Amino acid sequence: MRIAMIGGGYVGLVSAACFAEFGIEVSVVEADRAKLASLHAGRMPIYEPGLDRLVASNVAAGRLSFGGDLAAGVTGAEAVFIAVGTPTRRGDGHADLSYVFAAVEQVARAIDGYTVFVTKSTVPVGTGRRVAEIVRQVRPDLAFDVASNPEFLREGNAIEDFMKPDRVVIGCETAQAQEVLRRLYGPLFLNQTPILFTGIETAELTKYAANAFLAMKVTFINEIADLCERVGADVHDVARGIGLDARIGPRFLQPGPGYGGSCFPKDTLALVRVAQDAGAPSRLVETTVAVNEARKAGMAARVIAACGGSVRGKVIGVLGLTFKPETDDMRDSASLPVIARLMGDGASVRAFDPQGMEQARPLLPGGVVYCRDALDAAQGADALVVVTEWNQFRALSPAGLRAAMRGKVLVDLRNIYDPMAMTQVGFAYHSIGRGAPG
Ligand SMILES: NC(=O)c1ccc[n+]([C@@H]2O[C@H](COP(=O)([O-])OP(=O)(O)OC[C@H]3O[C@@H](n4cnc5c(N)ncnc54)[C@H](O)[C@@H]3O)[C@@H](O)[C@H]2O)c1
């Protein structure tokens, strides 16, 4: 069986490598020449644990290939997956579908027989219908089907998530399309992964509903964390106390600086617009978006307050830049507004991230000092801020950190440290959602 993957980014590359691992012949079409050159040289254009080995072994086995020539890539493909970006459209919050539609048009022109156009990109309800219209316009002669197969993988755990998903959602309308996708996901059928066949609109909406729900859960615990600080409660105990309730569940109840990344911010915003346009506005999601924005913007104020009300002339060490650990993805990371505000208020910033510094450079103000490691970032700092909870930061010696610094302020936006251990070595330690009892 042969398929094509249009777009070799986080989702396209991981999905392609995993399908190849299932034994399918996959050709990835990537428009970005730099990414393509790096793939041809055996270097991964993104950081995702285990991806380099999975790609190398499937390339060596002849099942996975990369190219820039779309016509060659899609020849003979029983299914063509669209895995291009759907960023927020400038100005109105809708998903920008121009990459999706451009890819569909290119594929429609190039394809030589029946194929299933599968959108793996996160797309608003109604996109599948528009994809079908485009294909019909461009190639009235072509036999094809359209399917929606949203992707639920998490960066940092993407291979495991693809290979052992909680579920696979497939929206399609014909027996032929269903049969093609059933064969593709054959190994998952064998290990009894729940596979939901739905209508196309349902599959499209399921992805947005899942992301909006998780974003809401994160935002909820962040608000509870603020309340804990005011009333002398501990948000971790509250999270455990509610998370042990099987109806709620423990995941996505970690307080932090507000959600970021390549999905939640843009997908919540897109759902808000879709719901408004459909005349069924989602006030919960609208509020989630607003609360999260305010939270991210407000994180620098916490640092400034911890520094006594001003950071002018101060050196701030920042540990972690990416929106979460185990990725190099900087899209909508909380570090961006935090660092911009601190520097705008006259601080100088020394930053370290194990994987994200290259991606961070074009997004952060010039003048950020990029450091060798965490201790280097702490060197001579008046205050240290933990923005991303990389495991290597958890293992740092409190005394070593304290000794490297000039000041003693530690603002832990991820609660990775034991407050007692930090205060014992002399830190003025500030975490999230832990109020002083009494
Ligand atoms: N990143 C995630 O964790 C994640 C998870 C689930 C779903 N998604 C969704 O998957 C989609 C892709 O996300 P991503 O993070 O992989 O984006 P990305 O920006 O990393 O990758 C998209 C790739 O598509 C390429 N591309 C664009 N147009 C092309 C064309 N016509 N032909 C060939 N290549 C083309 C780009 O050069 C880019 O490399 C988005 O809709 C996103 O919302 C992402």
GROMACS .gro file of C-alpha atoms and ligand atoms in nm:
model
  482
    1MET     CA    1   0.000   0.000   0.000
    2ARG     CA    2   0.126   0.345  -0.088
    3ILE     CA    3   0.030   0.687   0.050
    4ALA     CA    4   0.155   1.044   0.028
    5MET     CA    5   0.190   1.294   0.311
    6ILE     CA    6   0.177   1.661   0.210
    7GLY     CA    7   0.374   1.857   0.469
    8GLY     CA    8   0.669   1.722   0.665
    9GLY     CA    9   0.629   1.923   0.986
   10TYR     CA   10   0.561   1.793   1.338
   11VAL     CA   11   0.247   1.605   1.238
   12GLY     CA   12   0.336   1.508   0.881
   13LEU     CA   13   0.680   1.375   0.958
   14VAL     CA   14   0.576   1.178   1.266
   15SER     CA   15   0.265   1.035   1.097
   16ALA     CA   16   0.463   0.943   0.786
   17ALA     CA   17   0.734   0.766   0.985
   18CYS     CA   18   0.475   0.579   1.192
   19PHE     CA   19   0.271   0.469   0.888
   20ALA     CA   20   0.598   0.351   0.731
   21GLU     CA   21   0.668   0.155   1.048
   22PHE     CA   22   0.326  -0.011   0.996
   23GLY     CA   23   0.470  -0.139   0.665
   24ILE     CA   24   0.316   0.120   0.433
   25GLU     CA   25   0.513   0.293   0.159
   26VAL     CA   26   0.500   0.665   0.239
   27SER     CA   27   0.627   0.954   0.035
   28VAL     CA   28   0.648   1.288   0.215
   29VAL     CA   29   0.614   1.602   0.005
   30GLU     CA   30   0.766   1.904   0.177
   31ALA     CA   31   0.771   2.252   0.024
   32ASP     CA   32   1.040   2.400   0.247
   33ARG     CA   33   1.377   2.340   0.081
   34ALA     CA   34   1.579   2.381   0.400
   35LYS     CA   35   1.368   2.115   0.576
   36LEU     CA   36   1.398   1.887   0.277
   37ALA     CA   37   1.776   1.928   0.261
   38SER     CA   38   1.803   1.847   0.626
   39LEU     CA   39   1.584   1.534   0.586
   40HIS     CA   40   1.793   1.419   0.291
   41ALA     CA   41   2.104   1.463   0.502
   42GLY     CA   42   1.949   1.244   0.773
   43ARG     CA   43   1.897   1.534   1.015
   44MET     CA   44   1.555   1.595   1.168
   45PRO     CA   45   1.426   1.949   1.106
   46ILE     CA   46   1.237   1.928   1.438
   47TYR     CA   47   1.319   1.785   1.778
   48GLU     CA   48   1.098   1.492   1.873
   49PRO     CA   49   1.234   1.210   2.090
   50GLY     CA   50   1.298   0.888   1.893
   51LEU     CA   51   1.201   1.039   1.557
   52ASP     CA   52   1.552   1.031   1.410
   53ARG     CA   53   1.583   0.655   1.464
   54LEU     CA   54   1.233   0.579   1.335
   55VAL     CA   55   1.291   0.787   1.022
   56ALA     CA   56   1.637   0.639   0.958
   57SER     CA   57   1.522   0.278   0.986
   58ASN     CA   58   1.223   0.329   0.757
   59VAL     CA   59   1.425   0.521   0.500
   60ALA     CA   60   1.680   0.237   0.506
   61ALA     CA   61   1.398  -0.016   0.458
   62GLY     CA   62   1.284   0.176   0.150
   63ARG     CA   63   0.938   0.253   0.289
   64LEU     CA   64   0.985   0.624   0.363
   65SER     CA   65   1.101   0.890   0.119
   66PHE     CA   66   1.104   1.268   0.097
   67GLY     CA   67   1.077   1.502  -0.196
   68GLY     CA   68   0.970   1.843  -0.315
   69ASP     CA   69   0.803   1.723  -0.633
   70LEU     CA   70   0.436   1.684  -0.545
   71ALA     CA   71   0.337   1.513  -0.870
   72ALA     CA   72   0.599   1.243  -0.821
   73GLY     CA   73   0.509   1.205  -0.454
   74VAL     CA   74   0.137   1.144  -0.505
   75THR     CA   75   0.164   0.907  -0.803
   76GLY     CA   76  -0.007   0.580  -0.720
   77ALA     CA   77  -0.108   0.690  -0.370
   78GLU     CA   78  -0.429   0.530  -0.243
   79ALA     CA   79  -0.461   0.811   0.009
   80VAL     CA   80  -0.308   1.157   0.020
   81PHE     CA   81  -0.283   1.309   0.366
   82ILE     CA   82  -0.286   1.687   0.400
   83ALA     CA   83  -0.070   1.774   0.703
   84VAL     CA   84   0.015   2.138   0.630
   85GLY     CA   85  -0.018   2.419   0.882
   86THR     CA   86  -0.349   2.589   0.969
   87PRO     CA   87  -0.229   2.891   1.167
   88THR     CA   88  -0.452   3.168   1.293
   89ARG     CA   89  -0.553   3.396   1.008
   90ARG     CA   90  -0.426   3.745   1.065
   91GLY     CA   91  -0.690   3.982   1.197
   92ASP     CA   92  -0.994   3.762   1.263
   93GLY     CA   93  -0.896   3.448   1.454
   94HIS     CA   94  -1.025   3.206   1.190
   95ALA     CA   95  -0.800   2.919   1.085
   96ASP     CA   96  -0.600   3.014   0.776
   97LEU     CA   97  -0.686   2.741   0.527
   98SER     CA   98  -0.484   2.878   0.237
   99TYR     CA   99  -0.210   2.612   0.275
  100VAL     CA  100  -0.469   2.334   0.289
  101PHE     CA  101  -0.657   2.451  -0.018
  102ALA     CA  102  -0.337   2.517  -0.214
  103ALA     CA  103  -0.213   2.166  -0.134
  104VAL     CA  104  -0.548   2.010  -0.230
  105GLU     CA  105  -0.546   2.191  -0.562
  106GLN     CA  106  -0.190   2.080  -0.637
  107VAL     CA  107  -0.273   1.720  -0.548
  108ALA     CA  108  -0.593   1.724  -0.754
  109ARG     CA  109  -0.397   1.834  -1.060
  110ALA     CA  110  -0.132   1.569  -1.012
  111ILE     CA  111  -0.323   1.258  -0.912
  112ASP     CA  112  -0.361   0.975  -1.164
  113GLY     CA  113  -0.642   0.757  -1.028
  114TYR     CA  114  -0.886   0.706  -0.740
  115THR     CA  115  -0.754   0.846  -0.416
  116VAL     CA  116  -0.881   0.956  -0.075
  117PHE     CA  117  -0.801   1.315   0.020
  118VAL     CA  118  -0.750   1.292   0.397
  119THR     CA  119  -0.717   1.608   0.605
  120LYS     CA  120  -0.492   1.543   0.901
  121SER     CA  121  -0.441   1.913   0.959
  122THR     CA  122  -0.678   2.058   1.219
  123VAL     CA  123  -0.948   2.222   1.009
  124PRO     CA  124  -1.279   2.390   1.089
  125VAL     CA  125  -1.611   2.220   1.027
  126GLY     CA  126  -1.703   2.244   0.663
  127THR     CA  127  -1.349   2.219   0.528
  128GLY     CA  128  -1.400   1.864   0.398
  129ARG     CA  129  -1.692   1.984   0.185
  130ARG     CA  130  -1.481   2.267   0.045
  131VAL     CA  131  -1.198   2.026  -0.029
  132ALA     CA  132  -1.440   1.812  -0.230
  133GLU     CA  133  -1.562   2.120  -0.421
  134ILE     CA  134  -1.206   2.221  -0.507
  135VAL     CA  135  -1.118   1.875  -0.634
  136ARG     CA  136  -1.436   1.858  -0.843
  137GLN     CA  137  -1.361   2.200  -0.993
  138VAL     CA  138  -1.001   2.122  -1.077
  139ARG     CA  139  -1.059   1.764  -1.193
  140PRO     CA  140  -1.420   1.694  -1.291
  141ASP     CA  141  -1.300   1.359  -1.427
  142LEU     CA  142  -1.141   1.229  -1.108
  143ALA     CA  143  -1.281   0.953  -0.888
  144PHE     CA  144  -1.204   1.045  -0.529
  145ASP     CA  145  -1.330   1.061  -0.174
  146VAL     CA  146  -1.269   1.303   0.108
  147ALA     CA  147  -1.200   1.203   0.468
  148SER     CA  148  -1.117   1.381   0.791
  149ASN     CA  149  -0.866   1.212   1.018
  150PRO     CA  150  -0.767   1.463   1.286
  151GLU     CA  151  -0.444   1.403   1.472
  152PHE     CA  152  -0.431   1.398   1.851
  153LEU     CA  153  -0.057   1.341   1.909
  154ARG     CA  154   0.130   1.552   2.162
  155GLU     CA  155   0.469   1.694   2.078
  156GLY     CA  156   0.733   1.534   2.297
  157ASN     CA  157   0.542   1.204   2.302
  158ALA     CA  158   0.431   1.201   1.943
  159ILE     CA  159   0.549   0.856   1.832
  160GLU     CA  160   0.395   0.675   2.128
  161ASP     CA  161   0.075   0.878   2.082
  162PHE     CA  162   0.055   0.785   1.714
  163MET     CA  163   0.138   0.417   1.766
  164LYS     CA  164  -0.078   0.371   2.075
  165PRO     CA  165  -0.348   0.635   2.053
  166ASP     CA  166  -0.643   0.655   2.291
  167ARG     CA  167  -0.856   0.651   1.978
  168VAL     CA  168  -0.851   0.721   1.606
  169VAL     CA  169  -1.127   0.935   1.458
  170ILE     CA  170  -1.209   0.897   1.089
  171GLY     CA  171  -1.480   1.095   0.918
  172CYS     CA  172  -1.575   0.962   0.576
  173GLU     CA  173  -1.882   0.883   0.372
  174THR     CA  174  -1.816   0.593   0.138
  175ALA     CA  175  -1.736   0.227   0.191
  176GLN     CA  176  -1.435   0.262  -0.039
  177ALA     CA  177  -1.277   0.542   0.166
  178GLN     CA  178  -1.349   0.353   0.484
  179GLU     CA  179  -1.183   0.042   0.345
  180VAL     CA  180  -0.865   0.235   0.250
  181LEU     CA  181  -0.838   0.393   0.595
  182ARG     CA  182  -0.917   0.064   0.767
  183ARG     CA  183  -0.623  -0.098   0.586
  184LEU     CA  184  -0.395   0.195   0.672
  185TYR     CA  185  -0.475   0.173   1.040
  186GLY     CA  186  -0.475  -0.210   1.029
  187PRO     CA  187  -0.215  -0.257   1.305
  188LEU     CA  188  -0.421  -0.040   1.539
  189PHE     CA  189  -0.734  -0.243   1.467
  190LEU     CA  190  -0.535  -0.550   1.566
  191ASN     CA  191  -0.437  -0.406   1.903
  192GLN     CA  192  -0.796  -0.300   1.966
  193THR     CA  193  -0.750   0.075   1.958
  194PRO     CA  194  -1.097   0.231   1.950
  195ILE     CA  195  -1.150   0.352   1.593
  196LEU     CA  196  -1.447   0.579   1.546
  197PHE     CA  197  -1.596   0.613   1.202
  198THR     CA  198  -1.808   0.926   1.186
  199GLY     CA  199  -1.937   1.181   0.941
  200ILE     CA  200  -1.684   1.434   0.811
  201GLU     CA  201  -1.825   1.731   1.007
  202THR     CA  202  -1.826   1.526   1.326
  203ALA     CA  203  -1.461   1.427   1.288
  204GLU     CA  204  -1.362   1.788   1.218
  205LEU     CA  205  -1.548   1.916   1.521
  206THR     CA  206  -1.422   1.638   1.750
  207LYS     CA  207  -1.066   1.766   1.718
  208TYR     CA  208  -1.159   2.123   1.812
  209ALA     CA  209  -1.384   2.006   2.093
  210ALA     CA  210  -1.101   1.791   2.237
  211ASN     CA  211  -0.847   2.073   2.231
  212ALA     CA  212  -1.093   2.330   2.365
  213PHE     CA  213  -1.189   2.099   2.650
  214LEU     CA  214  -0.826   2.041   2.749
  215ALA     CA  215  -0.747   2.412   2.722
  216MET     CA  216  -1.047   2.480   2.945
  217LYS     CA  217  -0.924   2.224   3.201
  218VAL     CA  218  -0.580   2.388   3.214
  219THR     CA  219  -0.737   2.732   3.246
  220PHE     CA  220  -0.969   2.610   3.518
  221ILE     CA  221  -0.685   2.483   3.736
  222ASN     CA  222  -0.492   2.805   3.674
  223GLU     CA  223  -0.785   3.005   3.809
  224ILE     CA  224  -0.813   2.770   4.105
  225ALA     CA  225  -0.438   2.823   4.162
  226ASP     CA  226  -0.494   3.199   4.185
  227LEU     CA  227  -0.773   3.138   4.433
  228CYS     CA  228  -0.551   2.904   4.637
  229GLU     CA  229  -0.294   3.181   4.673
  230ARG     CA  230  -0.560   3.415   4.813
  231VAL     CA  231  -0.721   3.173   5.055
  232GLY     CA  232  -0.424   2.973   5.184
  233ALA     CA  233  -0.488   2.648   4.994
  234ASP     CA  234  -0.249   2.430   4.792
  235VAL     CA  235  -0.345   2.382   4.428
  236HIS     CA  236  -0.161   2.049   4.400
  237ASP     CA  237  -0.370   1.898   4.674
  238VAL     CA  238  -0.685   2.044   4.521
  239ALA     CA  239  -0.584   1.901   4.180
  240ARG     CA  240  -0.520   1.561   4.336
  241GLY     CA  241  -0.840   1.581   4.531
  242ILE     CA  242  -1.048   1.645   4.221
  243GLY     CA  243  -0.834   1.443   3.980
  244LEU     CA  244  -0.886   1.120   4.173
  245ASP     CA  245  -1.253   1.152   4.087
  246ALA     CA  246  -1.282   0.928   3.781
  247ARG     CA  247  -1.531   1.172   3.630
  248ILE     CA  248  -1.261   1.441   3.626
  249GLY     CA  249  -0.927   1.257   3.589
  250PRO     CA  250  -0.583   1.379   3.695
  251ARG     CA  251  -0.437   1.497   3.365
  252PHE     CA  252  -0.416   1.858   3.249
  253LEU     CA  253  -0.451   1.978   3.606
  254GLN     CA  254  -0.099   2.120   3.645
  255PRO     CA  255  -0.103   2.491   3.716
  256GLY     CA  256   0.133   2.703   3.510
  257PRO     CA  257   0.184   3.022   3.314
  258GLY     CA  258  -0.106   2.959   3.073
  259TYR     CA  259  -0.130   2.721   2.779
  260GLY     CA  260   0.069   2.786   2.463
  261GLY     CA  261   0.203   2.578   2.177
  262SER     CA  262   0.108   2.518   1.821
  263CYS     CA  263  -0.246   2.394   1.888
  264PHE     CA  264  -0.446   2.514   2.189
  265PRO     CA  265  -0.420   2.890   2.125
  266LYS     CA  266  -0.509   2.875   1.757
  267ASP     CA  267  -0.764   2.595   1.788
  268THR     CA  268  -0.960   2.757   2.072
  269LEU     CA  269  -0.967   3.080   1.877
  270ALA     CA  270  -1.081   2.903   1.559
  271LEU     CA  271  -1.356   2.720   1.750
  272VAL     CA  272  -1.478   3.050   1.890
  273ARG     CA  273  -1.509   3.187   1.535
  274VAL     CA  274  -1.672   2.872   1.394
  275ALA     CA  275  -1.927   2.873   1.677
  276GLN     CA  276  -2.004   3.242   1.632
  277ASP     CA  277  -2.049   3.199   1.258
  278ALA     CA  278  -2.279   2.903   1.315
  279GLY     CA  279  -2.496   3.109   1.549
  280ALA     CA  280  -2.409   2.890   1.850
  281PRO     CA  281  -2.139   3.090   2.028
  282SER     CA  282  -1.928   2.904   2.282
  283ARG     CA  283  -1.901   3.142   2.575
  284LEU     CA  284  -1.699   2.893   2.777
  285VAL     CA  285  -1.431   2.876   2.510
  286GLU     CA  286  -1.443   3.252   2.453
  287THR     CA  287  -1.376   3.303   2.823
  288THR     CA  288  -1.102   3.040   2.825
  289VAL     CA  289  -0.922   3.228   2.548
  290ALA     CA  290  -0.952   3.561   2.729
  291VAL     CA  291  -0.847   3.423   3.069
  292ASN     CA  292  -0.547   3.245   2.922
  293GLU     CA  293  -0.430   3.551   2.730
  294ALA     CA  294  -0.451   3.761   3.044
  295ARG     CA  295  -0.265   3.498   3.242
  296LYS     CA  296   0.025   3.476   2.998
  297ALA     CA  297   0.050   3.852   2.983
  298GLY     CA  298   0.043   3.870   3.363
  299MET     CA  299   0.325   3.627   3.434
  300ALA     CA  300   0.596   3.891   3.396
  301ALA     CA  301   0.417   4.098   3.661
  302ARG     CA  302   0.471   3.813   3.908
  303VAL     CA  303   0.843   3.824   3.839
  304ILE     CA  304   0.850   4.201   3.872
  305ALA     CA  305   0.659   4.187   4.201
  306ALA     CA  306   0.894   3.916   4.331
  307CYS     CA  307   1.185   4.147   4.246
  308GLY     CA  308   1.039   4.420   4.465
  309GLY     CA  309   0.836   4.607   4.204
  310SER     CA  310   1.099   4.679   3.939
  311VAL     CA  311   1.342   4.484   3.724
  312ARG     CA  312   1.518   4.787   3.578
  313GLY     CA  313   1.890   4.715   3.564
  314LYS     CA  314   1.839   4.362   3.698
  315VAL     CA  315   1.966   4.041   3.546
  316ILE     CA  316   1.698   3.773   3.508
  317GLY     CA  317   1.790   3.412   3.432
  318VAL     CA  318   1.524   3.220   3.241
  319LEU     CA  319   1.513   2.840   3.248
  320GLY     CA  320   1.317   2.699   2.955
  321LEU     CA  321   1.183   2.875   2.648
  322THR     CA  322   0.970   2.618   2.465
  323PHE     CA  323   0.597   2.592   2.535
  324LYS     CA  324   0.654   2.258   2.703
  325PRO     CA  325   0.946   2.015   2.757
  326GLU     CA  326   1.070   1.760   2.502
  327THR     CA  327   1.007   1.979   2.202
  328ASP     CA  328   1.181   2.266   2.026
  329ASP     CA  329   0.846   2.426   1.941
  330MET     CA  330   0.828   2.792   2.043
  331ARG     CA  331   0.488   2.872   1.896
  332ASP     CA  332   0.285   3.082   2.143
  333SER     CA  333   0.516   2.990   2.430
  334ALA     CA  334   0.465   3.173   2.760
  335SER     CA  335   0.834   3.264   2.753
  336LEU     CA  336   0.771   3.512   2.470
  337PRO     CA  337   0.550   3.765   2.654
  338VAL     CA  338   0.740   3.713   2.980
  339ILE     CA  339   1.080   3.793   2.831
  340ALA     CA  340   0.950   4.074   2.611
  341ARG     CA  341   0.793   4.249   2.913
  342LEU     CA  342   1.095   4.198   3.141
  343MET     CA  343   1.330   4.341   2.881
  344GLY     CA  344   1.084   4.620   2.802
  345ASP     CA  345   1.099   4.711   3.170
  346GLY     CA  346   1.476   4.738   3.161
  347ALA     CA  347   1.595   4.391   3.267
  348SER     CA  348   1.864   4.197   3.090
  349VAL     CA  349   1.787   3.830   3.028
  350ARG     CA  350   2.011   3.523   3.032
  351ALA     CA  351   1.820   3.226   2.893
  352PHE     CA  352   1.874   2.856   2.848
  353ASP     CA  353   1.661   2.589   2.682
  354PRO     CA  354   1.786   2.239   2.599
  355GLN     CA  355   1.626   2.233   2.250
  356GLY     CA  356   1.447   2.557   2.173
  357MET     CA  357   1.714   2.826   2.151
  358GLU     CA  358   1.752   2.818   1.775
  359GLN     CA  359   1.375   2.853   1.722
  360ALA     CA  360   1.358   3.117   1.997
  361ARG     CA  361   1.616   3.356   1.852
  362PRO     CA  362   1.399   3.509   1.577
  363LEU     CA  363   1.102   3.540   1.813
  364LEU     CA  364   1.270   3.701   2.115
  365PRO     CA  365   1.409   4.055   2.141
  366GLY     CA  366   1.771   4.099   2.039
  367GLY     CA  367   1.992   4.128   2.343
  368VAL     CA  368   1.883   3.802   2.511
  369VAL     CA  369   2.198   3.617   2.616
  370TYR     CA  370   2.168   3.248   2.520
  371CYS     CA  371   2.351   3.033   2.772
  372ARG     CA  372   2.536   2.700   2.770
  373ASP     CA  373   2.326   2.542   3.043
  374ALA     CA  374   2.101   2.622   3.336
  375LEU     CA  375   2.383   2.714   3.573
  376ASP     CA  376   2.523   2.950   3.314
  377ALA     CA  377   2.180   3.119   3.289
  378ALA     CA  378   2.176   3.159   3.668
  379GLN     CA  379   2.525   3.311   3.671
  380GLY     CA  380   2.515   3.657   3.830
  381ALA     CA  381   2.133   3.671   3.806
  382ASP     CA  382   1.925   3.873   4.049
  383ALA     CA  383   1.629   3.647   3.985
  384LEU     CA  384   1.571   3.313   3.817
  385VAL     CA  385   1.245   3.220   3.643
  386VAL     CA  386   1.144   2.864   3.551
  387VAL     CA  387   0.923   2.883   3.244
  388THR     CA  388   0.944   2.526   3.106
  389GLU     CA  389   0.963   2.214   3.319
  390TRP     CA  390   1.249   2.028   3.149
  391ASN     CA  391   1.355   1.729   3.362
  392GLN     CA  392   1.715   1.844   3.371
  393PHE     CA  393   1.605   2.155   3.565
  394ARG     CA  394   1.442   1.940   3.832
  395ALA     CA  395   1.775   1.771   3.897
  396LEU     CA  396   1.973   2.090   3.961
  397SER     CA  397   2.128   2.132   4.304
  398PRO     CA  398   1.947   2.411   4.494
  399ALA     CA  399   2.272   2.516   4.664
  400GLY     CA  400   2.457   2.520   4.332
  401LEU     CA  401   2.191   2.739   4.172
  402ARG     CA  402   2.185   2.976   4.465
  403ALA     CA  403   2.565   3.004   4.466
  404ALA     CA  404   2.573   3.094   4.096
  405MET     CA  405   2.335   3.387   4.146
  406ARG     CA  406   2.383   3.739   4.270
  407GLY     CA  407   2.030   3.766   4.408
  408LYS     CA  408   1.799   3.514   4.570
  409VAL     CA  409   1.465   3.543   4.390
  410LEU     CA  410   1.337   3.221   4.232
  411VAL     CA  411   1.004   3.235   4.047
  412ASP     CA  412   0.895   2.884   3.959
  413LEU     CA  413   0.608   2.907   3.709
  414ARG     CA  414   0.589   2.525   3.687
  415ASN     CA  415   0.624   2.429   4.053
  416ILE     CA  416   0.910   2.189   3.981
  417TYR     CA  417   1.096   2.252   4.308
  418ASP     CA  418   1.031   2.162   4.668
  419PRO     CA  419   0.958   2.495   4.840
  420MET     CA  420   1.127   2.378   5.162
  421ALA     CA  421   1.451   2.275   4.987
  422MET     CA  422   1.464   2.610   4.810
  423THR     CA  423   1.401   2.825   5.115
  424GLN     CA  424   1.654   2.623   5.313
  425VAL     CA  425   1.935   2.735   5.081
  426GLY     CA  426   1.823   3.097   5.107
  427PHE     CA  427   1.599   3.144   4.805
  428ALA     CA  428   1.300   3.376   4.818
  429TYR     CA  429   1.091   3.110   4.643
  430HIS     CA  430   0.769   3.194   4.458
  431SER     CA  431   0.557   2.920   4.308
  432ILE     CA  432   0.207   2.899   4.166
  433GLY     CA  433  -0.109   2.831   4.362
  434ARG     CA  434   0.035   2.765   4.705
  435GLY     CA  435  -0.116   3.003   4.955
  436ALA     CA  436   0.015   3.046   5.307
  437PRO     CA  437  -0.235   2.876   5.542
  438GLY     CA  438  -0.386   3.080   5.822
  439LIG     N1  439   0.204   2.010   1.619
  439LIG     C1  440   0.115   1.939   1.686
  439LIG     O1  441   0.137   1.896   1.799
  439LIG     C2  442  -0.018   1.904   1.623
  439LIG     C3  443  -0.099   1.805   1.681
  439LIG     C4  444  -0.220   1.774   1.622
  439LIG     C5  445  -0.262   1.841   1.507
  439LIG     N2  446  -0.182   1.939   1.453
  439LIG     C6  447  -0.228   2.006   1.331
  439LIG     O2  448  -0.155   1.952   1.220
  439LIG     C7  449  -0.132   2.054   1.121
  439LIG     C8  450   0.017   2.066   1.094
  439LIG     O3  451   0.080   2.110   1.214
  439LIG     P1  452   0.239   2.104   1.231
  439LIG     O4  453   0.268   2.140   1.372
  439LIG     O5  454   0.289   1.974   1.177
  439LIG     O6  455   0.281   2.224   1.133
  439LIG     P2  456   0.427   2.255   1.071
  439LIG     O7  457   0.425   2.398   1.040
  439LIG     O8  458   0.532   2.199   1.161
  439LIG     O9  459   0.431   2.169   0.936
  439LIG     C9  460   0.361   2.201   0.820
  439LIG    C10  461   0.453   2.172   0.702
  439LIG    O10  462   0.380   2.175   0.580
  439LIG    C11  463   0.466   2.227   0.480
  439LIG     N3  464   0.382   2.270   0.365
  439LIG    C12  465   0.294   2.373   0.361
  439LIG     N4  466   0.235   2.376   0.240
  439LIG    C13  467   0.284   2.274   0.166
  439LIG    C14  468   0.261   2.224   0.036
  439LIG     N5  469   0.171   2.280  -0.047
  439LIG     N6  470   0.331   2.117  -0.006
  439LIG    C15  471   0.421   2.058   0.075
  439LIG     N7  472   0.446   2.099   0.202
  439LIG    C16  473   0.379   2.206   0.246
  439LIG    C17  474   0.540   2.338   0.550
  439LIG    O11  475   0.660   2.373   0.484
  439LIG    C18  476   0.565   2.275   0.687
  439LIG    O12  477   0.690   2.208   0.694
  439LIG    C19  478  -0.197   2.181   1.178
  439LIG    O13  479  -0.326   2.192   1.128
  439LIG    C20  480  -0.201   2.154   1.327
  439LIG    O14  481  -0.303   2.224   1.392
  439LIG    C21  482  -0.061   1.970   1.508
   0.00000   0.00000   0.00000
